[in-house]
Amino acid sequence: MRKIIATYLVLAFLSFVCAKQLMAETYFKAIFLTPERALEKWGRRPFNSEEFKNSSSTKRGAMAVDIILTKHFLGKSILADVRRELGTPDNYFFSDTIIAYEIEPPNKNEEESWELVFIPDKTLKFVKEVKIHKRCCYSQPSWAK
Amino acid sequence: MIEVRNNRYLVAKYNSQYTIDQMVFLNLFFSLIVSVSFGNTCSKWFKDTKIKSKTKDCEQKCLLAEVDFSTFLCRLECVNHCAGYIKEQNISIYAYYPGLTPKELALIEKHNKEAVIVFIQKEVAEFKAHNIFNQNRMNGEEDAIRHYLWAGLLVNHLGPELAKNFLDAHEANPSQPEDEKSMDLANNRAGILAGQKLMNEKSFNLDKLVEMGLSELNNGSLSVLKPQIPKESPL
């Protein structure tokens, strides 16, 4: 019975943590930041291609918010437009066919980092959606070990 | 049945610590947490599909319903929505993960069971490569070794021919620049050869494959577009 109570407490704590995570858009493997929360976090700065390419990832957050709010890249070509305006991607999301740009690097404890993800349409040629993804702390699933 | 397999797995793992009643209680509690955390998204998704639950074709329709990035794994809940069990042959539906190239989609249609292996080995290679380098993932050493490992692992599971077909199909991405494609193809080739070598020696295992990959990376045999590790400090 003691084990059950202990497990209950652990699971209750976990449910609290999970509820907290609902502040962002969540699903099983990924956490996305809503545009409202992103605006709160980084503020907004007009997107400038050269500035984005040349600035360190720490300065990209506010421009990333602008990209999402203005829907600047929606429907545009990933190869001809996104890569030309933002440069070579830093990362990818889920599969390396889905490119991502770091907008906040991992902190000292490597607890979390954020990236701007360009979700393609079915042809993989055009941008269907742009989202801010939390890249962090996903543990290796048992079936992938 | 996935459900049965999962329960067997759980019972086997925790048998020494918990009774079945306790297991049931824990499962119910954990399911509650999961449904509180993710339930809203998936319930809304299922409602939007307008599929009638408790009908014969509910499960089939649910597994084939359109998903996006926020609902991709909601298909795992079809079992709950349809009040039934997911049949083993439908597991292959999980081979259709986001970001597949048109050539991959065509190949998965032909080899859907093998495609699940391709997906799992992709994840294995990704985690292993990231554990070694912890770098940004594009065009660096981590990227090179990830392709190498994925290719080697696929040779072990599918044989060199089918492995190459899946790897080539993945590189048929219309949005990938030619230099990046060449890098990936070169590292895939090296991984296939390494996998074949280990298979021929009957000594295939992931650690050996990693060892070979790192050695090839050190001697410059792997293609790296944007090196992030200085040449004077090898791995």
GROMACS .gro file of N, CA, C and O in nm, chain B residues 119-196:
model
  312
  264PHE      N    1   1.170   0.355  -3.991
  264PHE     CA    2   1.141   0.464  -3.899
  264PHE      C    3   1.211   0.442  -3.763
  264PHE      O    4   1.275   0.532  -3.709
  265ILE      N    5   1.201   0.320  -3.713
  265ILE     CA    6   1.261   0.291  -3.582
  265ILE      C    7   1.414   0.309  -3.588
  265ILE      O    8   1.474   0.372  -3.501
  266GLN      N    9   1.475   0.259  -3.695
  266GLN     CA   10   1.622   0.270  -3.706
  266GLN      C   11   1.665   0.415  -3.727
  266GLN      O   12   1.773   0.456  -3.687
  267LYS      N   13   1.578   0.495  -3.790
  267LYS     CA   14   1.605   0.639  -3.805
  267LYS      C   15   1.616   0.702  -3.666
  267LYS      O   16   1.707   0.780  -3.638
  268GLU      N   17   1.524   0.664  -3.579
  268GLU     CA   18   1.525   0.719  -3.443
  268GLU      C   19   1.648   0.672  -3.365
  268GLU      O   20   1.712   0.750  -3.294
  269VAL      N   21   1.682   0.544  -3.382
  269VAL     CA   22   1.800   0.490  -3.313
  269VAL      C   23   1.925   0.568  -3.356
  269VAL      O   24   2.005   0.613  -3.273
  270ALA      N   25   1.940   0.585  -3.489
  270ALA     CA   26   2.059   0.655  -3.541
  270ALA      C   27   2.062   0.799  -3.492
  270ALA      O   28   2.168   0.851  -3.454
  271GLU      N   29   1.945   0.863  -3.490
  271GLU     CA   30   1.937   1.002  -3.445
  271GLU      C   31   1.981   1.017  -3.300
  271GLU      O   32   2.063   1.103  -3.266
  272PHE      N   33   1.923   0.935  -3.213
  272PHE     CA   34   1.957   0.945  -3.071
  272PHE      C   35   2.105   0.915  -3.048
  272PHE      O   36   2.171   0.982  -2.971
  273LYS      N   37   2.155   0.812  -3.115
  273LYS     CA   38   2.296   0.773  -3.096
  273LYS      C   39   2.388   0.886  -3.141
  273LYS      O   40   2.480   0.925  -3.069
  274ALA      N   41   2.360   0.940  -3.261
  274ALA     CA   42   2.447   1.047  -3.314
  274ALA      C   43   2.440   1.169  -3.224
  274ALA      O   44   2.543   1.233  -3.197
  275HIS      N   45   2.321   1.201  -3.176
  275HIS     CA   46   2.308   1.319  -3.090
  275HIS      C   47   2.375   1.299  -2.955
  275HIS      O   48   2.434   1.391  -2.899
  276ASN      N   49   2.368   1.176  -2.905
  276ASN     CA   50   2.436   1.148  -2.777
  276ASN      C   51   2.587   1.164  -2.790
  276ASN      O   52   2.654   1.205  -2.697
  277ILE      N   53   2.640   1.131  -2.907
  277ILE     CA   54   2.785   1.140  -2.926
  277ILE      C   55   2.828   1.286  -2.942
  277ILE      O   56   2.923   1.331  -2.879
  278PHE      N   57   2.756   1.363  -3.025
  278PHE     CA   58   2.806   1.497  -3.061
  278PHE      C   59   2.732   1.612  -2.993
  278PHE      O   60   2.792   1.717  -2.970
  279ASN      N   61   2.603   1.598  -2.971
  279ASN     CA   62   2.522   1.705  -2.916
  279ASN      C   63   2.544   1.837  -2.991
  279ASN      O   64   2.568   1.943  -2.932
  280GLN      N   65   2.540   1.830  -3.123
  280GLN     CA   66   2.562   1.948  -3.208
  280GLN      C   67   2.430   1.995  -3.269
  280GLN      O   68   2.330   1.927  -3.258
  281ASN      N   69   2.439   2.108  -3.341
  281ASN     CA   70   2.332   2.140  -3.433
  281ASN      C   71   2.333   2.031  -3.539
  281ASN      O   72   2.438   1.978  -3.574
  282ARG      N   73   2.216   2.002  -3.592
  282ARG     CA   74   2.204   1.875  -3.664
  282ARG      C   75   2.233   1.881  -3.814
  282ARG      O   76   2.233   1.778  -3.879
  283MET      N   77   2.247   1.999  -3.873
  283MET     CA   78   2.257   2.003  -4.018
  283MET      C   79   2.402   2.017  -4.065
  283MET      O   80   2.472   2.109  -4.025
  284ASN      N   81   2.443   1.926  -4.149
  284ASN     CA   82   2.567   1.935  -4.227
  284ASN      C   83   2.697   1.922  -4.147
  284ASN      O   84   2.805   1.943  -4.201
  285GLY      N   85   2.688   1.891  -4.021
  285GLY     CA   86   2.808   1.874  -3.939
  285GLY      C   87   2.841   1.727  -3.918
  285GLY      O   88   2.787   1.638  -3.986
  286GLU      N   89   2.929   1.703  -3.820
  286GLU     CA   90   2.972   1.566  -3.792
  286GLU      C   91   2.855   1.479  -3.746
  286GLU      O   92   2.845   1.361  -3.782
  287GLU      N   93   2.765   1.539  -3.667
  287GLU     CA   94   2.650   1.462  -3.618
  287GLU      C   95   2.563   1.414  -3.734
  287GLU      O   96   2.517   1.299  -3.736
  288ASP      N   97   2.544   1.504  -3.829
  288ASP     CA   98   2.463   1.471  -3.947
  288ASP      C   99   2.529   1.356  -4.025
  288ASP      O  100   2.463   1.261  -4.069
  289ALA      N  101   2.662   1.366  -4.041
  289ALA     CA  102   2.736   1.264  -4.118
  289ALA      C  103   2.722   1.126  -4.051
  289ALA      O  104   2.690   1.026  -4.117
  290ILE      N  105   2.743   1.123  -3.921
  290ILE     CA  106   2.742   0.994  -3.851
  290ILE      C  107   2.599   0.939  -3.843
  290ILE      O  108   2.578   0.817  -3.846
  291ARG      N  109   2.500   1.028  -3.838
  291ARG     CA  110   2.360   0.983  -3.832
  291ARG      C  111   2.324   0.907  -3.960
  291ARG      O  112   2.264   0.799  -3.955
  292HIS      N  113   2.363   0.964  -4.073
  292HIS     CA  114   2.335   0.896  -4.200
  292HIS      C  115   2.411   0.764  -4.210
  292HIS      O  116   2.358   0.663  -4.257
  293TYR      N  117   2.535   0.765  -4.164
  293TYR     CA  118   2.619   0.646  -4.167
  293TYR      C  119   2.554   0.534  -4.083
  293TYR      O  120   2.542   0.420  -4.128
  294LEU      N  121   2.511   0.571  -3.962
  294LEU     CA  122   2.452   0.469  -3.873
  294LEU      C  123   2.318   0.419  -3.927
  294LEU      O  124   2.290   0.299  -3.924
  295TRP      N  125   2.237   0.512  -3.975
  295TRP     CA  126   2.105   0.473  -4.028
  295TRP      C  127   2.124   0.373  -4.143
  295TRP      O  128   2.058   0.268  -4.147
  296ALA      N  129   2.218   0.404  -4.232
  296ALA     CA  130   2.243   0.315  -4.346
  296ALA      C  131   2.292   0.178  -4.299
  296ALA      O  132   2.242   0.074  -4.344
  297GLY      N  133   2.388   0.178  -4.207
  297GLY     CA  134   2.442   0.052  -4.157
  297GLY      C  135   2.335  -0.032  -4.089
  297GLY      O  136   2.325  -0.154  -4.110
  298LEU      N  137   2.253   0.033  -4.008
  298LEU     CA  138   2.147  -0.038  -3.936
  298LEU      C  139   2.043  -0.095  -4.034
  298LEU      O  140   1.994  -0.207  -4.016
  299LEU      N  141   2.012  -0.019  -4.137
  299LEU     CA  142   1.914  -0.069  -4.235
  299LEU      C  143   1.967  -0.189  -4.312
  299LEU      O  144   1.892  -0.281  -4.344
  300VAL      N  145   2.097  -0.188  -4.341
  300VAL     CA  146   2.156  -0.304  -4.409
  300VAL      C  147   2.138  -0.428  -4.321
  300VAL      O  148   2.101  -0.535  -4.369
  301ASN      N  149   2.160  -0.410  -4.193
  301ASN     CA  150   2.147  -0.522  -4.100
  301ASN      C  151   2.004  -0.575  -4.097
  301ASN      O  152   1.981  -0.695  -4.090
  302HIS      N  153   1.906  -0.485  -4.104
  302HIS     CA  154   1.766  -0.527  -4.090
  302HIS      C  155   1.701  -0.565  -4.224
  302HIS      O  156   1.615  -0.653  -4.228
  303LEU      N  157   1.739  -0.495  -4.331
  303LEU     CA  158   1.666  -0.513  -4.457
  303LEU      C  159   1.751  -0.568  -4.571
  303LEU      O  160   1.697  -0.599  -4.678
  304GLY      N  161   1.881  -0.576  -4.552
  304GLY     CA  162   1.970  -0.614  -4.663
  304GLY      C  163   2.010  -0.488  -4.739
  304GLY      O  164   1.938  -0.387  -4.736
  305PRO      N  165   2.122  -0.496  -4.812
  305PRO     CA  166   2.176  -0.375  -4.876
  305PRO      C  167   2.086  -0.314  -4.984
  305PRO      O  168   2.078  -0.193  -4.997
  306GLU      N  169   2.015  -0.399  -5.059
  306GLU     CA  170   1.938  -0.346  -5.172
  306GLU      C  171   1.818  -0.262  -5.126
  306GLU      O  172   1.802  -0.147  -5.168
  307LEU      N  173   1.738  -0.322  -5.037
  307LEU     CA  174   1.620  -0.248  -4.990
  307LEU      C  175   1.662  -0.128  -4.905
  307LEU      O  176   1.599  -0.022  -4.910
  308ALA      N  177   1.770  -0.147  -4.829
  308ALA     CA  178   1.822  -0.035  -4.748
  308ALA      C  179   1.856   0.083  -4.838
  308ALA      O  180   1.816   0.197  -4.812
  309LYS      N  181   1.926   0.054  -4.948
  309LYS     CA  182   1.965   0.161  -5.041
  309LYS      C  183   1.841   0.226  -5.104
  309LYS      O  184   1.835   0.349  -5.118
  310ASN      N  185   1.742   0.145  -5.136
  310ASN     CA  186   1.620   0.202  -5.194
  310ASN      C  187   1.554   0.302  -5.099
  310ASN      O  188   1.513   0.410  -5.140
  311PHE      N  189   1.543   0.262  -4.972
  311PHE     CA  190   1.482   0.352  -4.874
  311PHE      C  191   1.567   0.478  -4.853
  311PHE      O  192   1.514   0.589  -4.845
  312LEU      N  193   1.699   0.460  -4.846
  312LEU     CA  194   1.787   0.574  -4.822
  312LEU      C  195   1.784   0.671  -4.940
  312LEU      O  196   1.777   0.793  -4.922
  313ASP      N  197   1.787   0.617  -5.061
  313ASP     CA  198   1.782   0.703  -5.181
  313ASP      C  199   1.648   0.776  -5.189
  313ASP      O  200   1.642   0.894  -5.225
  314ALA      N  201   1.541   0.705  -5.154
  314ALA     CA  202   1.408   0.767  -5.158
  314ALA      C  203   1.402   0.885  -5.061
  314ALA      O  204   1.341   0.988  -5.089
  315HIS      N  205   1.467   0.869  -4.947
  315HIS     CA  206   1.467   0.978  -4.847
  315HIS      C  207   1.540   1.101  -4.899
  315HIS      O  208   1.504   1.215  -4.866
  316GLU      N  209   1.641   1.078  -4.981
  316GLU     CA  210   1.719   1.192  -5.034
  316GLU      C  211   1.653   1.257  -5.154
  316GLU      O  212   1.702   1.358  -5.205
  317ALA      N  213   1.542   1.200  -5.200
  317ALA     CA  214   1.471   1.262  -5.315
  317ALA      C  215   1.382   1.375  -5.265
  317ALA      O  216   1.262   1.379  -5.292
  318ASN      N  217   1.443   1.466  -5.192
  318ASN     CA  218   1.370   1.580  -5.135
  318ASN      C  219   1.389   1.701  -5.227
  318ASN      O  220   1.500   1.750  -5.242
  319PRO      N  221   1.281   1.748  -5.288
  319PRO     CA  222   1.295   1.857  -5.385
  319PRO      C  223   1.345   1.987  -5.323
  319PRO      O  224   1.388   2.077  -5.395
  320SER      N  225   1.340   1.998  -5.191
  320SER     CA  226   1.383   2.123  -5.126
  320SER      C  227   1.525   2.116  -5.070
  320SER      O  228   1.567   2.205  -4.997
  321GLN      N  229   1.596   2.007  -5.101
  321GLN     CA  230   1.731   1.994  -5.047
  321GLN      C  231   1.835   2.037  -5.152
  321GLN      O  232   1.834   1.987  -5.264
  322PRO      N  233   1.925   2.128  -5.117
  322PRO     CA  234   2.029   2.169  -5.213
  322PRO      C  235   2.121   2.052  -5.250
  322PRO      O  236   2.137   1.959  -5.170
  323GLU      N  237   2.182   2.060  -5.370
  323GLU     CA  238   2.261   1.949  -5.423
  323GLU      C  239   2.380   1.913  -5.333
  323GLU      O  240   2.413   1.795  -5.317
  324ASP      N  241   2.447   2.014  -5.276
  324ASP     CA  242   2.565   1.983  -5.194
  324ASP      C  243   2.527   1.903  -5.069
  324ASP      O  244   2.598   1.810  -5.029
  325GLU      N  245   2.412   1.936  -5.012
  325GLU     CA  246   2.367   1.861  -4.893
  325GLU      C  247   2.327   1.719  -4.931
  325GLU      O  248   2.352   1.623  -4.858
  326LYS      N  249   2.264   1.710  -5.048
  326LYS     CA  250   2.222   1.577  -5.096
  326LYS      C  251   2.346   1.489  -5.118
  326LYS      O  252   2.347   1.372  -5.080
  327SER      N  253   2.449   1.548  -5.180
  327SER     CA  254   2.572   1.471  -5.207
  327SER      C  255   2.636   1.424  -5.077
  327SER      O  256   2.685   1.311  -5.068
  328MET      N  257   2.636   1.512  -4.977
  328MET     CA  258   2.693   1.474  -4.847
  328MET      C  259   2.617   1.353  -4.789
  328MET      O  260   2.678   1.254  -4.749
  329ASP      N  261   2.485   1.364  -4.788
  329ASP     CA  262   2.404   1.256  -4.730
  329ASP      C  263   2.424   1.124  -4.807
  329ASP      O  264   2.439   1.018  -4.746
  330LEU      N  265   2.425   1.135  -4.940
  330LEU     CA  266   2.440   1.013  -5.021
  330LEU      C  267   2.577   0.947  -4.999
  330LEU      O  268   2.588   0.825  -4.990
  331ALA      N  269   2.680   1.030  -4.988
  331ALA     CA  270   2.815   0.976  -4.965
  331ALA      C  271   2.821   0.904  -4.830
  331ALA      O  272   2.878   0.794  -4.820
  332ASN      N  273   2.763   0.964  -4.728
  332ASN     CA  274   2.767   0.901  -4.595
  332ASN      C  275   2.677   0.778  -4.588
  332ASN      O  276   2.710   0.682  -4.518
  333ASN      N  277   2.568   0.782  -4.663
  333ASN     CA  278   2.483   0.661  -4.672
  333ASN      C  279   2.563   0.546  -4.734
  333ASN      O  280   2.557   0.432  -4.686
  334ARG      N  281   2.635   0.580  -4.841
  334ARG     CA  282   2.714   0.477  -4.911
  334ARG      C  283   2.816   0.416  -4.815
  334ARG      O  284   2.831   0.294  -4.808
  335ALA      N  285   2.885   0.502  -4.741
  335ALA     CA  286   2.986   0.453  -4.646
  335ALA      C  287   2.921   0.365  -4.539
  335ALA      O  288   2.975   0.260  -4.501
  336GLY      N  289   2.803   0.404  -4.495
  336GLY     CA  290   2.731   0.326  -4.393
  336GLY      C  291   2.687   0.191  -4.446
  336GLY      O  292   2.693   0.090  -4.374
  337ILE      N  293   2.644   0.188  -4.571
  337ILE     CA  294   2.602   0.061  -4.632
  337ILE      C  295   2.722  -0.035  -4.639
  337ILE      O  296   2.712  -0.152  -4.601
  338LEU      N  297   2.836   0.018  -4.683
  338LEU     CA  298   2.956  -0.067  -4.692
  338LEU      C  299   2.998  -0.119  -4.555
  338LEU      O  300   3.033  -0.236  -4.540
  339ALA      N  301   2.991  -0.030  -4.455
  339ALA     CA  302   3.027  -0.073  -4.319
  339ALA      C  303   2.932  -0.180  -4.268
  339ALA      O  304   2.974  -0.281  -4.210
  340GLY      N  305   2.803  -0.160  -4.294
  340GLY     CA  306   2.703  -0.258  -4.252
  340GLY      C  307   2.728  -0.393  -4.317
  340GLY      O  308   2.723  -0.498  -4.252
  341GLN      N  309   2.758  -0.388  -4.447
  341GLN     CA  310   2.784  -0.513  -4.520
  341GLN      C  311   2.907  -0.584  -4.465
  341GLN      O  312   2.908  -0.705  -4.449
   0.00000   0.00000   0.00000
